[in-house]
CSV table of C-alpha atoms and ligand atoms in Angstrom, one decimal:
chain,number,residue,atom,x,y,z
A,182,MET,CA,8.7,16.8,-29.6
A,183,SER,CA,7.9,13.1,-29.9
A,184,THR,CA,5.2,10.6,-29.0
A,185,SER,CA,5.6,7.8,-26.6
A,186,SER,CA,3.2,5.9,-24.4
A,187,PHE,CA,2.9,6.2,-20.6
A,188,SER,CA,3.8,2.6,-20.5
A,189,ALA,CA,7.3,3.7,-21.4
A,190,LEU,CA,7.2,6.8,-19.2
A,191,THR,CA,6.1,5.2,-15.9
A,192,THR,CA,7.4,2.5,-13.6
A,193,LEU,CA,4.1,0.7,-13.5
A,194,ARG,CA,4.5,0.5,-17.3
A,195,VAL,CA,0.9,1.0,-18.1
A,196,GLY,CA,-1.0,3.9,-19.6
A,197,GLY,CA,-2.0,5.2,-23.0
A,198,THR,CA,-0.5,7.7,-25.5
A,199,PRO,CA,-0.3,11.4,-24.8
A,200,ARG,CA,-0.8,13.9,-27.6
A,201,ASP,CA,2.9,14.5,-27.5
A,202,VAL,CA,5.9,14.4,-25.2
A,203,VAL,CA,8.2,17.4,-24.6
A,204,THR,CA,11.5,16.7,-22.9
A,205,CYS,CA,13.0,19.8,-21.2
A,206,THR,CA,16.7,19.9,-20.4
A,207,SER,CA,16.8,23.2,-18.6
A,208,ALA,CA,14.7,25.0,-15.9
A,209,GLY,CA,14.0,27.8,-18.4
A,210,GLU,CA,12.8,25.4,-21.0
A,211,LEU,CA,10.6,23.6,-18.5
A,212,ALA,CA,9.0,26.9,-17.4
A,213,ASP,CA,8.6,28.2,-21.0
A,214,THR,CA,7.1,24.9,-22.2
A,215,VAL,CA,4.5,24.9,-19.4
A,216,ALA,CA,3.8,28.6,-19.9
A,217,GLY,CA,3.2,28.1,-23.6
A,218,LEU,CA,0.9,25.1,-23.1
A,219,ASP,CA,-1.0,27.0,-20.4
A,220,ALA,CA,-1.4,30.0,-22.6
A,221,ALA,CA,-2.8,27.8,-25.4
A,222,GLY,CA,-5.2,26.2,-22.9
A,223,SER,CA,-3.7,22.8,-23.6
A,224,SER,CA,-3.7,20.2,-20.8
A,225,LEU,CA,-0.4,18.8,-19.6
A,226,LEU,CA,1.2,16.5,-17.1
A,227,ILE,CA,4.6,17.1,-15.6
A,228,VAL,CA,6.5,13.8,-15.6
A,229,GLY,CA,9.7,13.0,-13.8
A,230,GLY,CA,10.6,9.4,-13.4
A,231,GLY,CA,6.9,8.3,-13.7
A,232,SER,CA,7.3,6.3,-10.4
A,233,ASN,CA,4.2,7.7,-8.7
A,234,LEU,CA,1.8,7.8,-11.6
A,235,LEU,CA,-1.1,5.7,-12.7
A,236,VAL,CA,-2.3,6.9,-16.1
A,237,ALA,CA,-5.4,5.7,-18.0
A,238,ASP,CA,-5.2,3.5,-21.1
A,239,GLY,CA,-6.0,4.7,-24.5
A,240,PRO,CA,-5.3,8.0,-26.3
A,241,LEU,CA,-5.0,11.0,-23.9
A,242,GLU,CA,-5.7,14.6,-24.6
A,243,LEU,CA,-2.6,15.9,-22.8
A,244,THR,CA,1.0,16.7,-23.4
A,245,ALA,CA,3.6,14.9,-21.2
A,246,VAL,CA,6.2,17.5,-20.2
A,247,VAL,CA,9.3,15.6,-19.0
A,248,ALA,CA,11.6,17.3,-16.5
A,249,ALA,CA,15.1,16.5,-17.6
A,250,ASN,CA,17.2,19.4,-16.2
A,251,GLU,CA,19.7,17.1,-14.4
A,252,GLY,CA,22.3,19.3,-12.7
A,253,ILE,CA,23.4,18.6,-9.1
A,254,ALA,CA,25.8,21.1,-7.4
A,255,LEU,CA,27.1,22.1,-4.1
A,256,ILE,CA,26.1,25.7,-3.4
A,257,ASP,CA,28.2,26.0,-0.2
A,258,ALA,CA,29.8,23.5,2.1
A,259,THR,CA,26.5,21.8,3.1
A,260,THR,CA,23.9,22.9,0.6
A,261,ILE,CA,23.0,20.9,-2.5
A,262,ARG,CA,21.0,22.3,-5.3
A,263,ALA,CA,19.5,19.9,-7.8
A,264,GLY,CA,17.5,20.4,-11.0
A,265,ALA,CA,14.0,19.0,-11.1
A,266,GLY,CA,15.0,16.4,-13.6
A,267,ALA,CA,18.0,15.0,-11.6
A,268,VAL,CA,17.6,11.4,-10.7
A,269,TRP,CA,16.9,11.5,-6.9
A,270,ASP,CA,19.1,8.6,-6.1
A,271,ASP,CA,22.0,10.4,-7.9
A,272,VAL,CA,21.4,13.3,-5.5
A,273,VAL,CA,21.6,10.9,-2.5
A,274,SER,CA,24.8,9.4,-3.9
A,275,PHE,CA,26.3,12.8,-4.5
A,276,ALA,CA,25.5,13.8,-0.9
A,277,VAL,CA,27.1,10.7,0.6
A,278,GLU,CA,30.2,11.1,-1.6
A,279,HIS,CA,30.6,14.6,-0.3
A,280,GLY,CA,30.3,13.4,3.3
A,281,LEU,CA,26.9,15.1,3.8
A,282,ALA,CA,24.3,13.5,6.0
A,283,GLY,CA,20.5,13.8,6.0
A,284,ILE,CA,19.2,12.0,2.9
A,285,GLU,CA,21.0,8.6,3.1
A,286,ALA,CA,17.9,6.9,4.4
A,287,LEU,CA,16.1,8.1,1.2
A,288,SER,CA,18.5,6.0,-1.0
A,289,GLY,CA,16.9,4.0,-3.7
A,290,ILE,CA,13.6,6.0,-3.9
A,291,PRO,CA,13.0,6.1,-7.7
A,292,GLY,CA,12.1,9.2,-9.6
A,293,SER,CA,13.3,12.8,-9.9
A,294,ALA,CA,14.6,15.4,-7.4
A,295,GLY,CA,11.8,17.7,-8.5
A,296,ALA,CA,9.1,15.3,-7.5
A,297,THR,CA,10.4,14.8,-3.9
A,298,PRO,CA,8.6,17.8,-2.5
A,299,VAL,CA,5.4,16.9,-4.3
A,300,GLN,CA,4.5,14.1,-1.9
A,301,ASN,CA,7.3,14.8,0.6
A,302,VAL,CA,9.0,11.5,-0.1
A,303,GLY,CA,10.0,9.5,3.0
A,304,ALA,CA,11.4,6.2,4.1
A,305,TYR,CA,13.0,4.6,7.2
A,306,GLY,CA,12.1,7.5,9.5
A,307,ALA,CA,13.4,10.3,7.2
A,308,GLU,CA,11.5,12.5,4.8
A,309,VAL,CA,12.7,15.2,2.4
A,310,ALA,CA,10.9,17.9,4.6
A,311,ASP,CA,13.7,17.3,7.2
A,312,VAL,CA,16.3,18.9,4.9
A,313,LEU,CA,14.4,20.8,2.1
A,314,THR,CA,15.0,24.5,2.6
A,315,ARG,CA,13.6,26.1,-0.6
A,316,VAL,CA,12.2,25.2,-3.9
A,317,ARG,CA,12.3,27.1,-7.2
A,318,LEU,CA,8.8,27.1,-8.6
A,319,TRP,CA,7.2,28.1,-11.9
A,320,ASN,CA,3.9,29.4,-10.5
A,321,ARG,CA,1.3,28.5,-13.2
A,322,GLU,CA,-1.3,30.8,-11.7
A,323,THR,CA,0.8,34.0,-11.6
A,324,GLY,CA,3.4,33.1,-14.3
A,325,VAL,CA,6.2,33.9,-11.8
A,326,ASP,CA,9.5,32.0,-11.5
A,327,GLU,CA,10.4,32.2,-7.8
A,328,TRP,CA,12.3,30.5,-4.9
A,329,VAL,CA,9.8,29.8,-2.1
A,330,PRO,CA,10.6,28.5,1.4
A,331,ALA,CA,9.9,24.8,2.0
A,332,ASP,CA,7.4,25.7,4.8
A,333,SER,CA,5.1,27.3,2.3
A,334,LEU,CA,4.4,23.9,0.8
A,335,ASP,CA,2.4,22.4,3.8
A,336,LEU,CA,4.7,19.4,3.7
A,337,ALA,CA,3.1,16.5,5.7
A,338,TYR,CA,3.0,12.7,5.5
A,339,ARG,CA,3.1,11.9,1.7
A,340,TYR,CA,1.6,15.3,1.0
A,341,SER,CA,2.3,18.9,-0.1
A,342,ASN,CA,0.1,21.5,-1.5
A,343,LEU,CA,1.6,20.7,-4.9
A,344,LYS,CA,0.2,17.2,-5.0
A,345,PHE,CA,-3.0,16.8,-7.1
A,346,THR,CA,-3.1,20.6,-7.6
A,347,SER,CA,-0.7,21.1,-10.5
A,348,ARG,CA,-0.5,24.7,-9.4
A,349,ALA,CA,3.2,25.0,-9.9
A,350,VAL,CA,6.2,23.2,-11.5
A,351,VAL,CA,9.2,22.5,-9.4
A,352,LEU,CA,12.2,23.7,-11.4
A,353,GLU,CA,15.0,23.2,-8.7
A,354,ILE,CA,15.3,22.2,-5.1
A,355,GLU,CA,17.8,23.1,-2.3
A,356,LEU,CA,18.7,20.8,0.6
A,357,GLN,CA,20.5,21.8,3.7
A,358,LEU,CA,22.6,18.8,4.9
A,359,ALA,CA,25.1,18.2,7.7
A,360,ALA,CA,28.8,17.6,7.3
A,361,ARG,CA,29.0,14.4,9.4
A,362,GLU,CA,30.4,10.9,9.2
A,363,LEU,CA,27.5,9.1,10.6
A,364,SER,CA,24.0,8.7,9.3
A,365,ALA,CA,20.8,9.9,11.0
A,366,PRO,CA,19.4,7.2,13.4
A,367,LEU,CA,18.0,4.4,11.2
A,368,ARG,CA,14.6,3.4,12.3
A,369,HIS,CA,14.8,-0.2,11.0
A,370,LEU,CA,18.0,-0.7,12.9
A,371,GLY,CA,16.6,0.5,16.2
A,372,GLY,CA,18.0,4.0,15.9
A,373,GLU,CA,21.6,2.8,15.1
A,374,ARG,CA,23.8,5.3,13.2
A,375,LEU,CA,26.1,3.9,10.5
A,376,PRO,CA,28.9,5.6,8.4
A,377,LEU,CA,27.1,7.3,5.5
A,378,ALA,CA,28.2,5.0,2.7
A,379,GLN,CA,27.4,1.9,4.8
A,380,ALA,CA,24.0,3.4,5.7
A,381,ARG,CA,23.3,3.9,2.0
A,382,GLU,CA,24.3,0.3,1.2
A,383,ASN,CA,22.2,-1.0,4.1
A,384,ILE,CA,19.1,0.9,2.9
A,385,LEU,CA,19.5,-0.2,-0.7
A,386,ALA,CA,19.9,-3.9,0.3
A,387,THR,CA,16.9,-3.6,2.6
A,388,ARG,CA,14.8,-2.0,-0.1
A,389,ARG,CA,15.9,-4.5,-2.8
A,390,ALA,CA,14.7,-7.4,-0.6
A,391,LYS,CA,11.2,-5.8,-0.7
A,392,GLY,CA,11.2,-5.0,-4.4
A,393,MET,CA,11.5,-1.3,-3.7
A,394,VAL,CA,14.5,-0.6,-5.9
A,395,LEU,CA,13.7,-0.5,-9.7
A,396,ASP,CA,14.9,-3.6,-11.5
A,397,ALA,CA,13.6,-4.2,-15.1
A,398,ALA,CA,14.1,-7.9,-14.6
A,399,ASP,CA,12.0,-8.1,-11.4
A,400,HIS,CA,8.2,-7.6,-12.0
A,401,ASP,CA,7.8,-7.0,-8.2
A,402,THR,CA,9.4,-3.6,-9.0
A,403,TRP,CA,7.0,-2.7,-11.9
A,404,SER,CA,5.0,-0.7,-9.5
A,405,ALA,CA,4.4,2.8,-8.1
A,406,GLY,CA,5.9,1.9,-4.7
A,407,SER,CA,3.4,1.7,-1.9
A,408,PHE,CA,0.0,2.0,-3.5
A,409,PHE,CA,-1.9,3.1,-0.4
A,410,THR,CA,-0.9,5.5,2.4
A,411,ASN,CA,-1.1,4.3,6.0
A,412,PRO,CA,-4.6,5.4,7.2
A,413,VAL,CA,-4.8,7.8,10.2
A,414,VAL,CA,-8.0,7.0,12.2
A,415,PRO,CA,-9.7,8.0,15.5
A,416,PRO,CA,-8.6,5.8,18.4
A,417,GLU,CA,-12.0,4.1,18.6
A,418,ALA,CA,-11.7,3.0,15.0
A,419,ALA,CA,-8.2,1.5,15.8
A,420,ASP,CA,-9.6,-0.3,18.8
A,421,ARG,CA,-12.4,-1.7,16.6
A,422,VAL,CA,-9.9,-3.1,14.1
A,423,ALA,CA,-7.8,-4.7,16.9
A,424,ASP,CA,-10.9,-6.3,18.3
A,425,LEU,CA,-12.0,-7.6,14.9
A,426,VAL,CA,-8.7,-9.2,14.3
A,427,GLY,CA,-8.2,-10.4,17.9
A,428,GLU,CA,-4.4,-10.6,17.4
A,429,GLU,CA,-1.8,-9.2,19.8
A,430,GLY,CA,0.6,-6.6,18.5
A,431,MET,CA,-1.4,-4.7,15.8
A,432,PRO,CA,0.9,-2.0,14.5
A,433,ARG,CA,-0.4,1.4,15.8
A,434,TYR,CA,1.4,4.7,15.8
A,435,PRO,CA,-0.1,7.5,18.0
A,436,GLN,CA,-0.2,10.8,16.2
A,437,PRO,CA,0.3,14.3,17.9
A,438,ASP,CA,-3.4,15.1,17.3
A,439,GLY,CA,-4.6,12.0,19.2
A,440,ARG,CA,-5.5,9.9,16.2
A,441,VAL,CA,-3.7,6.7,15.3
A,442,LYS,CA,-1.8,5.7,12.2
A,443,LEU,CA,-2.4,2.1,11.2
A,444,SER,CA,-0.3,0.0,8.8
A,445,ALA,CA,-2.1,-0.3,5.4
A,446,ALA,CA,0.0,-3.5,4.6
A,447,TRP,CA,-1.2,-5.1,7.8
A,448,LEU,CA,-4.8,-4.3,7.1
A,449,ILE,CA,-4.6,-5.6,3.5
A,450,GLU,CA,-3.1,-8.9,4.7
A,451,ARG,CA,-5.7,-9.3,7.5
A,452,ALA,CA,-8.5,-8.5,5.0
A,453,GLY,CA,-7.5,-11.6,3.0
A,454,PHE,CA,-5.1,-10.3,0.4
A,455,PRO,CA,-1.7,-12.0,0.9
A,456,ARG,CA,1.5,-11.1,-1.0
A,457,GLY,CA,1.2,-12.2,-4.7
A,458,TYR,CA,-2.6,-11.9,-4.6
A,459,PRO,CA,-4.5,-13.1,-6.7
A,460,GLY,CA,-1.8,-15.5,-7.9
A,461,GLU,CA,0.2,-16.8,-10.8
A,462,GLY,CA,-1.0,-15.8,-14.3
A,463,ALA,CA,-2.9,-12.6,-13.2
A,464,PRO,CA,-1.7,-9.5,-15.2
A,465,ALA,CA,-1.7,-7.4,-12.0
A,466,ARG,CA,-0.8,-8.8,-8.6
A,467,LEU,CA,0.3,-7.6,-5.2
A,468,SER,CA,4.0,-7.8,-5.1
A,469,THR,CA,5.3,-11.1,-3.9
A,470,LYS,CA,7.7,-9.2,-1.6
A,471,HIS,CA,5.6,-6.4,-0.3
A,472,THR,CA,1.8,-6.3,0.2
A,473,LEU,CA,1.5,-2.6,-0.4
A,474,ALA,CA,2.8,-2.6,-3.9
A,475,LEU,CA,0.4,-3.3,-6.8
A,476,THR,CA,2.5,-4.6,-9.7
A,477,ASN,CA,2.3,-5.2,-13.4
A,478,ARG,CA,3.5,-8.8,-14.2
A,479,GLY,CA,4.3,-7.8,-17.8
A,480,GLY,CA,1.0,-7.6,-19.7
A,481,ALA,CA,-1.2,-5.5,-17.4
A,482,ARG,CA,-3.1,-2.4,-18.5
A,483,ALA,CA,-4.0,0.5,-16.3
A,484,ALA,CA,-7.5,-1.0,-16.0
A,485,ASP,CA,-6.1,-4.2,-14.5
A,486,ILE,CA,-4.2,-2.2,-11.8
A,487,VAL,CA,-7.3,-0.1,-11.1
A,488,GLU,CA,-9.5,-3.3,-10.8
A,489,LEU,CA,-7.0,-4.8,-8.3
A,490,ALA,CA,-6.8,-1.5,-6.3
A,491,ARG,CA,-10.6,-1.3,-6.1
A,492,GLU,CA,-10.8,-4.9,-4.9
A,493,VAL,CA,-8.2,-4.5,-2.2
A,494,ARG,CA,-9.6,-1.1,-1.1
A,495,GLY,CA,-13.2,-2.5,-1.1
A,496,GLY,CA,-12.1,-5.6,0.9
A,497,VAL,CA,-10.4,-3.5,3.6
A,498,ALA,CA,-13.4,-1.2,3.9
A,499,LYS,CA,-15.8,-4.1,4.1
A,500,LYS,CA,-13.8,-5.9,6.8
A,501,PHE,CA,-12.6,-3.0,8.9
A,502,GLY,CA,-14.6,0.1,7.9
A,503,VAL,CA,-11.3,1.9,7.0
A,504,THR,CA,-10.9,3.6,3.7
A,505,LEU,CA,-7.5,3.3,2.1
A,506,GLU,CA,-6.3,6.3,0.1
A,507,PRO,CA,-4.1,5.7,-3.0
A,508,GLU,CA,-0.7,7.2,-2.7
A,509,PRO,CA,0.2,7.7,-6.4
A,510,VAL,CA,-1.2,10.4,-8.6
A,511,TRP,CA,-3.8,9.0,-10.9
A,512,VAL,CA,-4.7,10.6,-14.2
A,513,GLY,CA,-7.8,9.8,-16.2
A,514,VAL,CA,-8.8,6.9,-13.9
A,515,GLU,CA,-11.1,6.6,-10.9
A,516,ILE,CA,-10.1,4.3,-8.1
B,290,LIG,C1,9.7,0.8,-6.5
B,290,LIG,C2,9.3,2.1,-5.9
B,290,LIG,C3,9.6,2.4,-4.6
B,290,LIG,C4,9.2,3.6,-4.0
B,290,LIG,N1,9.5,3.9,-2.7
B,290,LIG,C5,9.1,5.1,-2.2
B,290,LIG,C6,9.4,5.5,-0.9
B,290,LIG,O1,10.1,4.7,-0.2
B,290,LIG,N2,9.0,6.7,-0.4
B,290,LIG,C7,8.2,7.5,-1.1
B,290,LIG,O2,7.9,8.6,-0.6
B,290,LIG,N3,7.9,7.2,-2.4
B,290,LIG,C8,8.3,6.1,-3.0
B,290,LIG,N4,7.9,5.7,-4.2
B,290,LIG,C9,7.1,6.7,-5.0
B,290,LIG,C10,7.9,7.6,-6.0
B,290,LIG,O3,9.2,7.1,-6.2
B,290,LIG,C11,8.1,9.0,-5.4
B,290,LIG,O4,6.8,9.6,-5.2
B,290,LIG,C12,8.9,9.9,-6.3
B,290,LIG,O5,9.2,11.1,-5.7
B,290,LIG,C13,8.2,10.2,-7.6
B,290,LIG,O6,9.1,10.8,-8.5
B,290,LIG,P1,8.9,10.9,-10.1
B,290,LIG,O7,9.9,11.8,-10.6
B,290,LIG,O8,8.9,9.5,-10.6
B,290,LIG,O9,7.4,11.5,-10.2
B,290,LIG,P2,6.3,11.2,-11.3
B,290,LIG,O10,5.7,9.9,-11.0
B,290,LIG,O11,6.9,11.5,-12.6
B,290,LIG,O12,5.2,12.3,-10.9
B,290,LIG,C14,4.5,12.2,-9.7
B,290,LIG,C15,3.6,13.4,-9.5
B,290,LIG,O13,4.5,14.5,-9.3
B,290,LIG,C16,4.3,15.5,-10.3
B,290,LIG,N5,5.6,16.0,-10.6
B,290,LIG,C17,6.7,15.4,-11.0
B,290,LIG,N6,7.8,16.2,-11.2
B,290,LIG,C18,7.3,17.4,-10.9
B,290,LIG,C19,7.9,18.7,-11.0
B,290,LIG,N7,9.1,19.0,-11.3
B,290,LIG,N8,7.1,19.8,-10.6
B,290,LIG,C20,5.8,19.6,-10.3
B,290,LIG,N9,5.2,18.4,-10.2
B,290,LIG,C21,5.9,17.3,-10.6
B,290,LIG,C22,3.7,14.8,-11.4
B,290,LIG,O14,2.9,15.6,-12.3
B,290,LIG,C23,2.8,13.8,-10.7
B,290,LIG,O15,1.6,14.4,-10.3
B,290,LIG,C24,8.4,4.5,-4.8
B,290,LIG,C25,8.0,4.2,-6.1
B,290,LIG,C26,8.5,2.9,-6.7
B,290,LIG,C27,8.2,2.6,-8.1
């Protein structure tokens, strides 16, 4: 047990001090720790890499339980099992080294393997739901340690029934991959397939250029990734936005249910918030490489990130009548 602040536990590097921090290096220890705290009625927060968390400043009445069970193994020729605390990018690298395709497009996403089902991580046309077969959960409601099928998690765009509910702890995950030399079609390359290792390098380079690979020396990466999800709106609302902007080529992605997904980054820019907003010297700014990332320039507190999030969200709502929803999990703060 030790104390440490959330500014050291999260990639936004903001947030106050939990009551204590417990680091769990096995699935059993993770389940037992959570069970013990639950039995004592003590509030807790599971933390992986802290890359999708915005936690309030000041002392916090909760225990941070850090998942650090890091094993990654081949279960059969094409199935990988990873501990919740494994670094996700190590899982991707392991898959590529073993000639297994399916997650190469998810290279460089920060954080832990155990958090990938929580918001069904995705990038470049792939998402973990494509390959996730089952998840070992510690069910906090029933006290049962069980493998459940991925389709019981309601995986959808940046969503699962684990997100915001804290109903269960992911102890391990299993992925079914394909023994293949070529990657899945890469959306940003017009559907081209590349040899796996090359696909991984291409994705990492593309992400780095946008500040989407963690780099302590680059404040554009002191973020929680995309801060808002892309809003899905009725077609009339999308038409209204297009009319208001009066520009050809507004990004719009028709959804199976008839609604339309818009680009949050495009809306933010058209609402008057360019990259780097509000400018040099501000403790919290939009990334200078990617409009959707809210970043800590070194001295920000959680309150600064929240204030910027509110301003951007309010500006988009005022201009377009579209409400942006934050993607990260926020704890002790209201956005
Ligand atoms: C630079 C950058 C780029 C990013 N790019 C992407 C991207 O391309 N695509 C994408 O989808 N996301 C992206 N993200 C967001 C983030 O990396 C992912 O959501 C990631 O899966 C979070 O993992 P984590 O271990 O850091 O989770 P944390 O931030 O530690 O936790 C996030 C939430 O999951 C819960 N949680 C964590 N572990 C467990 C567990 N074992 N069991 C139950 N609940 C758990 C936490 O309690 C919390 O509610 C990016 C973030 C950054 C900083």
